[in-house]
């Protein structure tokens, strides 16, 4: 009898031990998604990165946000670390349409899918998917409103974003596809400020020294619009020069309400970020027929419809 009880206890303990070992050995490893953003020195990209991380976390992933500081070398270091650390996907806001291709290629070679957000790379079949704002069409709408607000005549300035970014030229080309049809509108200066607020202020101050009679300024993003506006305030011209931006950031939405900025193109970074995170989740779970490119519509925001919007989206 004692022998039978002893054998029973031994079998029970063995089963318990096996079950515990099985539990430890089968522990489910949490999957990881990296978010690589061109710069965290711009609130719009901060919002984009945070929304991507928030959605990825909601889908059950560990996340980490990387700041490339508008430098492809820094971006390359991030990709190296991401590959070594075994991330399962990358939600990517490139620093340069051409210069970032190599980084996406090495992630692909390592078996890590890359989903571009807002900015695209100039290569097909490298990124798994690219989710972008329709910058050209958005800038066409701004161009039409620009012509209307300046009554088809006057001198204007264009402040460009980063020259290596496709959005810079899509916005510029969209704007000029309209404005260049009006001979009464003369562009007296066109200069890059790298999508940076402080650089735009310096650029605008310099331009105003050479061109005192300005009627309008079109800026490739909202950070530069605010920088240009600051320069106009310093020059005592903020009341007479109309400023146009592109992004839909919270400070420009507030500035439109206050009559400081005339209009902007509202992008929807939350939609872009959440779509990229959802695509990454679907890919990790086995789906492969994802769209190669998606364009998210941009909406014109001005004093007439400002009540419908908040920073980075609609109310």
GROMACS .gro file of N, CA, C and O in nm, residues 18 28 48 68 105 119 140 166 193 211 226 248 280 285 290:
model
   60
   18UNK      N    1   0.712   1.839  -1.528
   18UNK     CA    2   0.708   1.843  -1.673
   18UNK      C    3   0.623   1.960  -1.723
   18UNK      O    4   0.658   2.033  -1.816
   28UNK      N    5   0.560   3.246  -2.464
   28UNK     CA    6   0.541   3.317  -2.589
   28UNK      C    7   0.625   3.445  -2.591
   28UNK      O    8   0.613   3.529  -2.502
   48UNK      N    9   0.314   6.176  -3.534
   48UNK     CA   10   0.312   6.058  -3.622
   48UNK      C   11   0.372   5.936  -3.552
   48UNK      O   12   0.312   5.827  -3.551
   68UNK      N   13   1.586   5.980  -3.622
   68UNK     CA   14   1.699   5.982  -3.717
   68UNK      C   15   1.764   6.120  -3.727
   68UNK      O   16   1.866   6.135  -3.795
  105UNK      N   17   1.649   4.842  -4.793
  105UNK     CA   18   1.696   4.719  -4.858
  105UNK      C   19   1.761   4.624  -4.759
  105UNK      O   20   1.741   4.503  -4.763
  119UNK      N   21   0.630   5.984  -4.594
  119UNK     CA   22   0.732   6.005  -4.697
  119UNK      C   23   0.762   5.873  -4.767
  119UNK      O   24   0.769   5.770  -4.703
  140UNK      N   25  -0.246   7.170  -5.477
  140UNK     CA   26  -0.330   7.230  -5.582
  140UNK      C   27  -0.442   7.312  -5.517
  140UNK      O   28  -0.470   7.426  -5.556
  166UNK      N   29   1.049   6.379  -5.148
  166UNK     CA   30   0.950   6.389  -5.255
  166UNK      C   31   0.834   6.480  -5.221
  166UNK      O   32   0.774   6.543  -5.308
  193UNK      N   33   1.425   7.559  -4.649
  193UNK     CA   34   1.452   7.574  -4.505
  193UNK      C   35   1.440   7.439  -4.435
  193UNK      O   36   1.423   7.433  -4.313
  211UNK      N   37   1.377   9.179  -5.064
  211UNK     CA   38   1.245   9.200  -5.127
  211UNK      C   39   1.148   9.252  -5.021
  211UNK      O   40   1.084   9.173  -4.950
  226UNK      N   41   0.521   7.891  -3.950
  226UNK     CA   42   0.531   7.963  -3.824
  226UNK      C   43   0.663   8.041  -3.815
  226UNK      O   44   0.667   8.152  -3.760
  248UNK      N   45  -0.126   7.090  -4.103
  248UNK     CA   46  -0.238   7.084  -4.010
  248UNK      C   47  -0.194   7.067  -3.866
  248UNK      O   48  -0.262   7.002  -3.786
  280UNK      N   49   0.142   4.625  -4.077
  280UNK     CA   50   0.252   4.547  -4.018
  280UNK      C   51   0.198   4.427  -3.941
  280UNK      O   52   0.251   4.315  -3.951
  285UNK      N   53   0.118   3.841  -3.927
  285UNK     CA   54   0.025   3.727  -3.912
  285UNK      C   55   0.008   3.647  -4.040
  285UNK      O   56  -0.075   3.555  -4.044
  290UNK      N   57  -0.071   4.305  -4.953
  290UNK     CA   58  -0.099   4.441  -4.903
  290UNK      C   59  -0.077   4.543  -5.014
  290UNK      O   60   0.006   4.522  -5.103
   0.00000   0.00000   0.00000
